[in-house]
PDB file of C-alpha atoms in Angstrom:
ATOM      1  CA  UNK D   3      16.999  13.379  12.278  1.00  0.00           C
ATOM      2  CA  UNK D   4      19.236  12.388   9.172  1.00  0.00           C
ATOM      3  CA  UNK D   5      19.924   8.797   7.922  1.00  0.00           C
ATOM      4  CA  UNK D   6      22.259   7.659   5.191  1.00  0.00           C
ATOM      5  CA  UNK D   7      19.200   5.659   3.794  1.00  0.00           C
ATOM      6  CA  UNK D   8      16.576   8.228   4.315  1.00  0.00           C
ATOM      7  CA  UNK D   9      18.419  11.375   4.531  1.00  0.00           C
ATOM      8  CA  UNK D  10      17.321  14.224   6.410  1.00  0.00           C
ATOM      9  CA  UNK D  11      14.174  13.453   8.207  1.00  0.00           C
ATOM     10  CA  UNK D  12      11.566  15.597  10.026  1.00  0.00           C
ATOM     11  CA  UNK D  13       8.163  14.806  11.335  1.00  0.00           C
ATOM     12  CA  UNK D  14       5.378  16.349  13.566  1.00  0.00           C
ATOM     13  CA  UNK D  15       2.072  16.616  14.909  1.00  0.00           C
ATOM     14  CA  UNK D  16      -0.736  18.578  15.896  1.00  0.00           C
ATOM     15  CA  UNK D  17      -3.811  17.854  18.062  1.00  0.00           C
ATOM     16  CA  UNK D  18      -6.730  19.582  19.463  1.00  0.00           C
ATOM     17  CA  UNK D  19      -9.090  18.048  21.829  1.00  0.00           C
ATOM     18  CA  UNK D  20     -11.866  20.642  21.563  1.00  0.00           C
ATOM     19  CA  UNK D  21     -11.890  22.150  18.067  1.00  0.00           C
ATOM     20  CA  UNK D  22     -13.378  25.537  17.338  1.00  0.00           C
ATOM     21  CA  UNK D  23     -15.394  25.430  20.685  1.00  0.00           C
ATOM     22  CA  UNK D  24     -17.418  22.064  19.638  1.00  0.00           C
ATOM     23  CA  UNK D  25     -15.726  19.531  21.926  1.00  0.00           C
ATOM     24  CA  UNK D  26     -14.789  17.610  18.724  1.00  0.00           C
ATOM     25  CA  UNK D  27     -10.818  16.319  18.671  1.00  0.00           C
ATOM     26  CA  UNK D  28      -8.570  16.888  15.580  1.00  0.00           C
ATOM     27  CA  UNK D  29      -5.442  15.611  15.016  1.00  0.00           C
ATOM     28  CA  UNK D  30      -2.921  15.713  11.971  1.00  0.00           C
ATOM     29  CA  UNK D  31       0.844  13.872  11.122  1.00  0.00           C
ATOM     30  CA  UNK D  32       3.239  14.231   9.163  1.00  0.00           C
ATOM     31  CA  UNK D  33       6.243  12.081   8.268  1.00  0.00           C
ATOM     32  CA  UNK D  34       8.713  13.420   5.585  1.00  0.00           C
ATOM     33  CA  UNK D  35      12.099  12.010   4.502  1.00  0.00           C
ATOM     34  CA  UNK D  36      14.397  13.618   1.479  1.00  0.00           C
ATOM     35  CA  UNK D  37      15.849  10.450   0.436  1.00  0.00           C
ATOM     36  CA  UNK D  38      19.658   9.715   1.061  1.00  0.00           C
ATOM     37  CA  UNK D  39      19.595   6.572  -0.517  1.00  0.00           C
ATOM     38  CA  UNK D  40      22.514   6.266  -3.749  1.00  0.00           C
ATOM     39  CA  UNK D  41      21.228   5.583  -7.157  1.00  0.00           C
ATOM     40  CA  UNK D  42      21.717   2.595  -9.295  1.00  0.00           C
ATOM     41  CA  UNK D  43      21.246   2.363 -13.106  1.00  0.00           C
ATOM     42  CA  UNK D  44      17.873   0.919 -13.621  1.00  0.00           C
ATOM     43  CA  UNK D  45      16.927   1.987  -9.950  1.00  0.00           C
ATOM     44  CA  UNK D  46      14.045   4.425  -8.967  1.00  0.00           C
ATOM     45  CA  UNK D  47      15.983   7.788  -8.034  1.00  0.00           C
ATOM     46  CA  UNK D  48      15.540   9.523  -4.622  1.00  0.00           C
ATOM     47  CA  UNK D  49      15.876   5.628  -2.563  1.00  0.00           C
ATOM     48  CA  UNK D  50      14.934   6.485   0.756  1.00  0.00           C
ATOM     49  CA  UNK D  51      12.240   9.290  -0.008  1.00  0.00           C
ATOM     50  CA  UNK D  52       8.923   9.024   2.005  1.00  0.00           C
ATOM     51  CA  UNK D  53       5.988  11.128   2.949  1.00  0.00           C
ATOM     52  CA  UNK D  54       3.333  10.199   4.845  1.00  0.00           C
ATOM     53  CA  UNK D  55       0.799  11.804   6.836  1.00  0.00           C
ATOM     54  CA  UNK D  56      -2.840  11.305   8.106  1.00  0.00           C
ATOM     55  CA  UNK D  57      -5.463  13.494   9.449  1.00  0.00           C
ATOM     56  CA  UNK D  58      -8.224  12.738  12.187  1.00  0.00           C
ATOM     57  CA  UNK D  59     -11.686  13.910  13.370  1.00  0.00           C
ATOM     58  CA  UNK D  60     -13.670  12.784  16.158  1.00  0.00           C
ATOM     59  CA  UNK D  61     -17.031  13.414  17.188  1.00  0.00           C
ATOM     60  CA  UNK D  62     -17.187  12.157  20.808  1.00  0.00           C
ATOM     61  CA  UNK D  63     -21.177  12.883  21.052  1.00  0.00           C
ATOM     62  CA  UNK D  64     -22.709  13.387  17.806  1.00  0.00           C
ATOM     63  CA  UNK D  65     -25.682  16.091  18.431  1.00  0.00           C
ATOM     64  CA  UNK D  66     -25.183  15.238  22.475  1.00  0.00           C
ATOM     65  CA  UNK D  67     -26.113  11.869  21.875  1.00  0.00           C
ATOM     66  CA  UNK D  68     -25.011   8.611  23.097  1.00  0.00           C
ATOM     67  CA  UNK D  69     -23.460   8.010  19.612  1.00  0.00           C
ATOM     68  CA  UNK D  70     -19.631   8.709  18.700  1.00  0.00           C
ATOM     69  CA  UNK D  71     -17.884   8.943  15.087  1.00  0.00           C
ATOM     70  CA  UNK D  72     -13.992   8.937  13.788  1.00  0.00           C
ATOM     71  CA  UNK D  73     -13.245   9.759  10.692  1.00  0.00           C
ATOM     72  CA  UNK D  74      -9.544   9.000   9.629  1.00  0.00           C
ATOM     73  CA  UNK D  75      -7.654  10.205   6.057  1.00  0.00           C
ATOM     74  CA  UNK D  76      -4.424   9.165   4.823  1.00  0.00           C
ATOM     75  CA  UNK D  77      -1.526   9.056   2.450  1.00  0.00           C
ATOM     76  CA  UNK D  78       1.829   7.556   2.038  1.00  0.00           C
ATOM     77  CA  UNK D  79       4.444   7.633  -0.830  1.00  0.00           C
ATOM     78  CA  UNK D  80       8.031   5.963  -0.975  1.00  0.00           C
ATOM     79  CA  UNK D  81      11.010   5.341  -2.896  1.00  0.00           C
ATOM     80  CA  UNK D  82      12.885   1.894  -2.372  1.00  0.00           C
ATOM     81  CA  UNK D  83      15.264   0.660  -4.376  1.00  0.00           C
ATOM     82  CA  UNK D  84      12.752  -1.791  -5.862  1.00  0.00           C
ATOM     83  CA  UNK D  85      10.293   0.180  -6.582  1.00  0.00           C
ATOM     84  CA  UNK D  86       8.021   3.269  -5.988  1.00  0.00           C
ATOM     85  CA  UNK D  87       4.982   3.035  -3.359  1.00  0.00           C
ATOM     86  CA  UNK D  88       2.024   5.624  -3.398  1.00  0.00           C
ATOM     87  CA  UNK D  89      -0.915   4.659  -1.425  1.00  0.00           C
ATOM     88  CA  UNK D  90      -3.931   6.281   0.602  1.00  0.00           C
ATOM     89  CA  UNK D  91      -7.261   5.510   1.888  1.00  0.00           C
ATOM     90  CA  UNK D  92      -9.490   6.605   4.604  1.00  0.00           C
ATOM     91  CA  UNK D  93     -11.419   5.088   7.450  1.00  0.00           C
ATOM     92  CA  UNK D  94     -14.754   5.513   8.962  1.00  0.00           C
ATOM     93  CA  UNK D  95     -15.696   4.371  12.594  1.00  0.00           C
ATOM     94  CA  UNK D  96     -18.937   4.656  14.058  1.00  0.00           C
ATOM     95  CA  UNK D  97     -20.101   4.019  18.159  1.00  0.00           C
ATOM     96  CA  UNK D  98     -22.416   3.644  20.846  1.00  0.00           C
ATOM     97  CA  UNK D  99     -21.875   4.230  24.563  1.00  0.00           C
ATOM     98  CA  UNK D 100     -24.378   1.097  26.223  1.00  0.00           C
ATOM     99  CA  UNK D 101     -24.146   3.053  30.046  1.00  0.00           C
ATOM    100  CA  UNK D 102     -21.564   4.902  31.568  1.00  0.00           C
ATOM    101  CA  UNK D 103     -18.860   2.046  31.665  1.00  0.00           C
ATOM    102  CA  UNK D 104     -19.433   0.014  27.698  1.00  0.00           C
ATOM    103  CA  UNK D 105     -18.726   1.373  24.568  1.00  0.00           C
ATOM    104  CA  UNK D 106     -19.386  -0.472  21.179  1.00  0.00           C
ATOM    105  CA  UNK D 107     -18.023   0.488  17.556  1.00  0.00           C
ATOM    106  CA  UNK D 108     -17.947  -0.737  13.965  1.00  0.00           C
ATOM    107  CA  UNK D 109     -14.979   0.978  11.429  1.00  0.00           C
ATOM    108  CA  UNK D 110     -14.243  -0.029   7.916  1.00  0.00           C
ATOM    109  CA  UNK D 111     -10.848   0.798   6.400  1.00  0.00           C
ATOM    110  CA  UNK D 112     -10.126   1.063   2.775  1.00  0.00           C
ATOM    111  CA  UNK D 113      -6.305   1.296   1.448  1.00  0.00           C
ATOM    112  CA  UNK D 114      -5.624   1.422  -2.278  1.00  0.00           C
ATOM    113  CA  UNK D 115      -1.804   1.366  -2.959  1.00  0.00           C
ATOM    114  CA  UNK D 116       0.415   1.655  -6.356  1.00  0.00           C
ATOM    115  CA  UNK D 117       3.522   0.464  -6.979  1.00  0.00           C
ATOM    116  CA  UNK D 118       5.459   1.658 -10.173  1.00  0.00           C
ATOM    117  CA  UNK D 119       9.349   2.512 -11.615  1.00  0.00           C
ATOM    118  CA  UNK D 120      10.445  -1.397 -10.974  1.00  0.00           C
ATOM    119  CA  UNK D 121      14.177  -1.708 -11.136  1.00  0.00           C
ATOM    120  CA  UNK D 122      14.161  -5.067 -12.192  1.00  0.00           C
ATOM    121  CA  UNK D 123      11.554  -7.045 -14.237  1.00  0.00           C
ATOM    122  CA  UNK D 124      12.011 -10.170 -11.552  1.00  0.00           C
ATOM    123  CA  UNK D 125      10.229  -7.380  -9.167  1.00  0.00           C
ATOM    124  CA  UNK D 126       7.657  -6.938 -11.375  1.00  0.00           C
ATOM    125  CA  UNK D 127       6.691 -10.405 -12.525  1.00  0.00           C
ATOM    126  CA  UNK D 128       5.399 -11.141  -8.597  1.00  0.00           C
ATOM    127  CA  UNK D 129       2.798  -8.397  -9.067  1.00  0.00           C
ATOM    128  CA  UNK D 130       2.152  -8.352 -12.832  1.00  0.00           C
ATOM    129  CA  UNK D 131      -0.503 -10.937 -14.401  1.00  0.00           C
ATOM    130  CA  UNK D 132       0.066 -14.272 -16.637  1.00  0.00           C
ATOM    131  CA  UNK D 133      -1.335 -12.131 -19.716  1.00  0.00           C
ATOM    132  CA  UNK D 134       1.363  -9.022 -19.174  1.00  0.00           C
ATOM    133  CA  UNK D 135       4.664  -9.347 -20.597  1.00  0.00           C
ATOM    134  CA  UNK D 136       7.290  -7.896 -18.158  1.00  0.00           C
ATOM    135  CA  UNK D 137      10.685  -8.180 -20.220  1.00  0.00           C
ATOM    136  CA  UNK D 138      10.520  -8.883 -24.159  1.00  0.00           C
ATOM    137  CA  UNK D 139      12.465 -11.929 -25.599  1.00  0.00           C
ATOM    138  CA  UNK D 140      15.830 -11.160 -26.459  1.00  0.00           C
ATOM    139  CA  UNK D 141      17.489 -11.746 -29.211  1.00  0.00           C
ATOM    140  CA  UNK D 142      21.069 -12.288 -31.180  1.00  0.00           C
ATOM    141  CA  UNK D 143      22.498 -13.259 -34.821  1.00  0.00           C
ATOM    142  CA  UNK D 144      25.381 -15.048 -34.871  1.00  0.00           C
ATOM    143  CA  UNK D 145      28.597 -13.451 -36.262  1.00  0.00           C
ATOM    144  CA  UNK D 146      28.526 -16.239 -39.095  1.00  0.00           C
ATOM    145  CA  UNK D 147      25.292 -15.663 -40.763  1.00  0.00           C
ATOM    146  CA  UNK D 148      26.496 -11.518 -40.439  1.00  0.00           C
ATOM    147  CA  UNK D 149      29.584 -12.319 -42.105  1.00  0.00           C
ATOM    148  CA  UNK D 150      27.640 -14.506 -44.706  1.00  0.00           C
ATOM    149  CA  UNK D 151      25.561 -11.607 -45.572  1.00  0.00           C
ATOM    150  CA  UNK D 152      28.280  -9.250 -45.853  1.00  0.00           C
ATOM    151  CA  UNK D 153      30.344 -11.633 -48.063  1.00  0.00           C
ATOM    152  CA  UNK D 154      27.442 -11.861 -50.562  1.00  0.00           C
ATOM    153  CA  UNK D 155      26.971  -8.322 -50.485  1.00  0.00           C
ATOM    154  CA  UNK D 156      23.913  -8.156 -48.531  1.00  0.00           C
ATOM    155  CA  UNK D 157      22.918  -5.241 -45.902  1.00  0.00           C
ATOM    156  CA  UNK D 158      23.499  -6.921 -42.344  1.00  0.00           C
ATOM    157  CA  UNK D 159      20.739  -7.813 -39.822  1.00  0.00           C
ATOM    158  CA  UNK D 160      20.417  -6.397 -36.925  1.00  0.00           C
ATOM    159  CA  UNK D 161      21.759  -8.150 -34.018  1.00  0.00           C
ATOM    160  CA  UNK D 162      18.879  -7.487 -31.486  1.00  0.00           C
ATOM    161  CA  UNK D 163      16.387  -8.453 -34.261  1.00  0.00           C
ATOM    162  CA  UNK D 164      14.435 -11.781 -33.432  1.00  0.00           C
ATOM    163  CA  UNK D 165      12.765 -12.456 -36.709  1.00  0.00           C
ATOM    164  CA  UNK D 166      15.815 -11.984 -38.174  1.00  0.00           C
ATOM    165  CA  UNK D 167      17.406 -15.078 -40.120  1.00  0.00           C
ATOM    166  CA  UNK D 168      19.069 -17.326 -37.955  1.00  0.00           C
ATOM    167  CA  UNK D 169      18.641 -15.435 -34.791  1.00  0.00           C
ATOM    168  CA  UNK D 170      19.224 -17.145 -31.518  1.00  0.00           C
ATOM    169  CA  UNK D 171      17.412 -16.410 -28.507  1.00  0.00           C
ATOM    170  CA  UNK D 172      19.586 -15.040 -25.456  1.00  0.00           C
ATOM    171  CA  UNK D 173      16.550 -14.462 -22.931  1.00  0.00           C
ATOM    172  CA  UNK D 174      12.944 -15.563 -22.961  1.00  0.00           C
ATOM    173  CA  UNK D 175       9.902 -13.837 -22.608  1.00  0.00           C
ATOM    174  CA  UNK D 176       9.161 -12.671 -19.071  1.00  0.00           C
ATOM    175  CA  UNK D 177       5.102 -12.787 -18.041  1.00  0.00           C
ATOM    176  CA  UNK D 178       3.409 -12.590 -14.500  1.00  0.00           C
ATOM    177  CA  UNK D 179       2.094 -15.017 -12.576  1.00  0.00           C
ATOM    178  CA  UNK D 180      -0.889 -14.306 -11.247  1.00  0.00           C
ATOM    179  CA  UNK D 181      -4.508 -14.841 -12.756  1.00  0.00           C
ATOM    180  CA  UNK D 182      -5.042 -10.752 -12.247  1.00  0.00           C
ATOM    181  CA  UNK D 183      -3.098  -7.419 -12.228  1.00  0.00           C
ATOM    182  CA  UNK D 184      -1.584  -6.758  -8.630  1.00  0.00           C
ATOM    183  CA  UNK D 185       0.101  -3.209  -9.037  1.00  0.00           C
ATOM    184  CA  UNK D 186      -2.441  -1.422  -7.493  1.00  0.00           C
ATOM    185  CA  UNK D 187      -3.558  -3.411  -4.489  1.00  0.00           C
ATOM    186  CA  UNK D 188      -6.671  -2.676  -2.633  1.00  0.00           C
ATOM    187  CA  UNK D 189      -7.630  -3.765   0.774  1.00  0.00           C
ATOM    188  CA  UNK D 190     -10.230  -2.865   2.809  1.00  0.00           C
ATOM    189  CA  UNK D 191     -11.843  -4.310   6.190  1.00  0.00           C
ATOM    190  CA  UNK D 192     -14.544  -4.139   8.853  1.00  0.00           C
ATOM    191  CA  UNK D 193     -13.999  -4.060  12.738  1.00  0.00           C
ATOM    192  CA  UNK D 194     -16.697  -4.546  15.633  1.00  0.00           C
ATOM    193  CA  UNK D 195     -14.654  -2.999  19.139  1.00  0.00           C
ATOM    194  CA  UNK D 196     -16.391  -3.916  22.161  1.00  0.00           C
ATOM    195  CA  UNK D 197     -14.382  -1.821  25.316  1.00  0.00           C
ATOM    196  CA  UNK D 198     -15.304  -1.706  29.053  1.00  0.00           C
ATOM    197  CA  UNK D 199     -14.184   0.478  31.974  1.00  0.00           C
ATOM    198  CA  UNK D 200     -14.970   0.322  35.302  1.00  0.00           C
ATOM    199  CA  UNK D 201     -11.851   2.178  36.704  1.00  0.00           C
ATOM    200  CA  UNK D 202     -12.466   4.666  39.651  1.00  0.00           C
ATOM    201  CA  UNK D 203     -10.333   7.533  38.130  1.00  0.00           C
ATOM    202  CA  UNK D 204      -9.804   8.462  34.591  1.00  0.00           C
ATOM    203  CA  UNK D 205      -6.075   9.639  35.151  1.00  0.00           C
ATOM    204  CA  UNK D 206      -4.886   7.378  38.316  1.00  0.00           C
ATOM    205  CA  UNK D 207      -6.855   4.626  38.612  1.00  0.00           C
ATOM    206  CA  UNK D 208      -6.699   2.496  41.726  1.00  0.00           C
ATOM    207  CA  UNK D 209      -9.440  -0.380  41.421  1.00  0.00           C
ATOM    208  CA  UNK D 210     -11.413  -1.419  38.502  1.00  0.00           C
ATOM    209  CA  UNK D 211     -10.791  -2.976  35.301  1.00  0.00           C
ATOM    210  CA  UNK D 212     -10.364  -1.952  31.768  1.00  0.00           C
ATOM    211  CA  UNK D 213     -11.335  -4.250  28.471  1.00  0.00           C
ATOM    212  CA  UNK D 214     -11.193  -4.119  24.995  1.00  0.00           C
ATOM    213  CA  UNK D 215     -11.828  -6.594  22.613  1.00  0.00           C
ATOM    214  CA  UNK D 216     -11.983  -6.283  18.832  1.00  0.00           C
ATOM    215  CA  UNK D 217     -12.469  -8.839  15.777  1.00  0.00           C
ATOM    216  CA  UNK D 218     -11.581  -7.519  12.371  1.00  0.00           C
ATOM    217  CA  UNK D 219     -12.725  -9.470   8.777  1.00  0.00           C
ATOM    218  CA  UNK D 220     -10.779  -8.415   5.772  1.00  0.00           C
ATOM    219  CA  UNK D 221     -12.841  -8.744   2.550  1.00  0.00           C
ATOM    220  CA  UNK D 222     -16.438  -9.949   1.853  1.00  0.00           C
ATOM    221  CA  UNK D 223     -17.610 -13.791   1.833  1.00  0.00           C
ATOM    222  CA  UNK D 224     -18.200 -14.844  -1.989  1.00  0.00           C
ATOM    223  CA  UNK D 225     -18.197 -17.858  -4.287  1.00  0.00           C
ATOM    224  CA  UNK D 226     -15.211 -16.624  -5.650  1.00  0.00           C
ATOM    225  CA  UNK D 227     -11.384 -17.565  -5.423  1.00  0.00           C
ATOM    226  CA  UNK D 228      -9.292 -16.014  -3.103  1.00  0.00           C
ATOM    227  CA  UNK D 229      -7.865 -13.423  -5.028  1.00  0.00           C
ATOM    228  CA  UNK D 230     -11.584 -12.597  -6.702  1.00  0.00           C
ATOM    229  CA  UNK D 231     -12.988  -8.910  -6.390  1.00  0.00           C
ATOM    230  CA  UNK D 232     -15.500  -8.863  -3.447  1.00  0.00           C
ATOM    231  CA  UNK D 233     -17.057  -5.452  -3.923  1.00  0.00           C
ATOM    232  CA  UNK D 234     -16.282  -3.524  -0.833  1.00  0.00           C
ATOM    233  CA  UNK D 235     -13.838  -6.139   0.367  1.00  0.00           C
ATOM    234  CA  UNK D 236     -10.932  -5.669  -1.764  1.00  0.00           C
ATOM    235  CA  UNK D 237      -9.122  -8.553  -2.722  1.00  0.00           C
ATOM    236  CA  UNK D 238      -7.262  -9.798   0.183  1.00  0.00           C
ATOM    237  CA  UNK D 239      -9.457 -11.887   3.031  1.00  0.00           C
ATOM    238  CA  UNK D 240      -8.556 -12.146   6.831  1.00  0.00           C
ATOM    239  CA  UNK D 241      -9.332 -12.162   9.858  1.00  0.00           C
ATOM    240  CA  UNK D 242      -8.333 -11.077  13.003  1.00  0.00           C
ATOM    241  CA  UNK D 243      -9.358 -11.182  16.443  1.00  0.00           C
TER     242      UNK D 243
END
């Protein structure tokens, strides 16, 4: 497809069911976009340029056992007019058949994502920490202590200079405002699936019912604040269910 935002656009996929012989399932995506977007001054080039893609292997009977595993790899990268966005993470889910009808699982998920090329220091202060300085003070001289200078002969100051003598401040200092650097982002998370199946036909079932349930916890418990590294948890804390 083409977009005026994202330009010309393709994507695709590819899936096997029983790789190589081994009754094991592969499947692999791609999403690509060459960026249509127009280009500001001070703005990331290519606005509207994306990639992402993500591979999968399943195991439905590891060794012919009752046990099952996915393994999932991914990677995404974008241009916005704000910013730039790479990220990528993988995902490993591992399961139990209990009978013929319930099937059990536990996954964890963990995402690490960058974000760079800000157009504007505002965008940066919301991920940037109290101790980082975003934008520099600015500074100016008035035209009278110039003119001062050159009337007694002196070399002139530079305007943008802020220990210069006399200098006026035009803009303040810019700093985050968060207790820790957020430009690189990590989440991760654990799930516990419970499903159930009772149908009559895999295809075109008539009778029976079909049940899935799943509860999903975001970070680890800790003393900590919110926003404190948990290990394995990341730094974000949720759940869902």
């Amino acid at each position: 497809g083409y977009g005026s935002y994202g330009g010309l656009m393709l994507n695709g996929s590819v899936s096997e069911r029983n790789l190589f012989g081994t009754g094991q399932s592969m499947s692999l995506y791609a999403n690509i976009a060459t960026g249509g977007g127009r280009s500001y001054p001070g703005m990331p080039k290519g606005a509207g340029r994306m990639f992402a893609g993500n591979l999968s292997l399943t195991n439905p009977r590891i060794f012919d056992s009752w046990y099952s595993s996915t393994i999932n790899l991914y990677a995404d990268y974008r241009i916005s007019y704000q910013y730039i966005q790479q990220g990528g993470g993988f995902g490993v889910n591992i399961g139990r058949m209990l009978g013929n009808r319930t099937h059990v699982s536990l996954g964890y998920n963990l995402n690490v994502t960058k974000l760079l090329g800000f157009s504007s220091p505002l965008y940066n202060r919301y991920y940037s920490s109290v101790n980082e300085v975003v934008s520099p003070r600015q500074c100016s001289t008035p035209a009278s202590v110039i003119i001062n200078r050159l009337s007694g002969g002196k070399t002139p100051l530079q305007p943008e200079s802020c220990s210069s003598p006399g200098a006026i401040t035009t803009s303040p200092e810019i700093k985050g405002i968060w207790d820790r650097d957020y430009h690189t982002p990590i989440t991760s998370s654990f799930t516990l699936d419970v499903s159930y199946d009772n149908t009559d036909d895999y295809y075109f079932p008539r009778n029976g019912v079909i049940f899935n349930s799943y509860a999903t916890m975001s970070g680890l418990p800790s003393s900590g604040t919110l926003n404190s590294w948990n290990g394995l948890g990341g730094n974000v804390r949720n759940t869902k269910v």
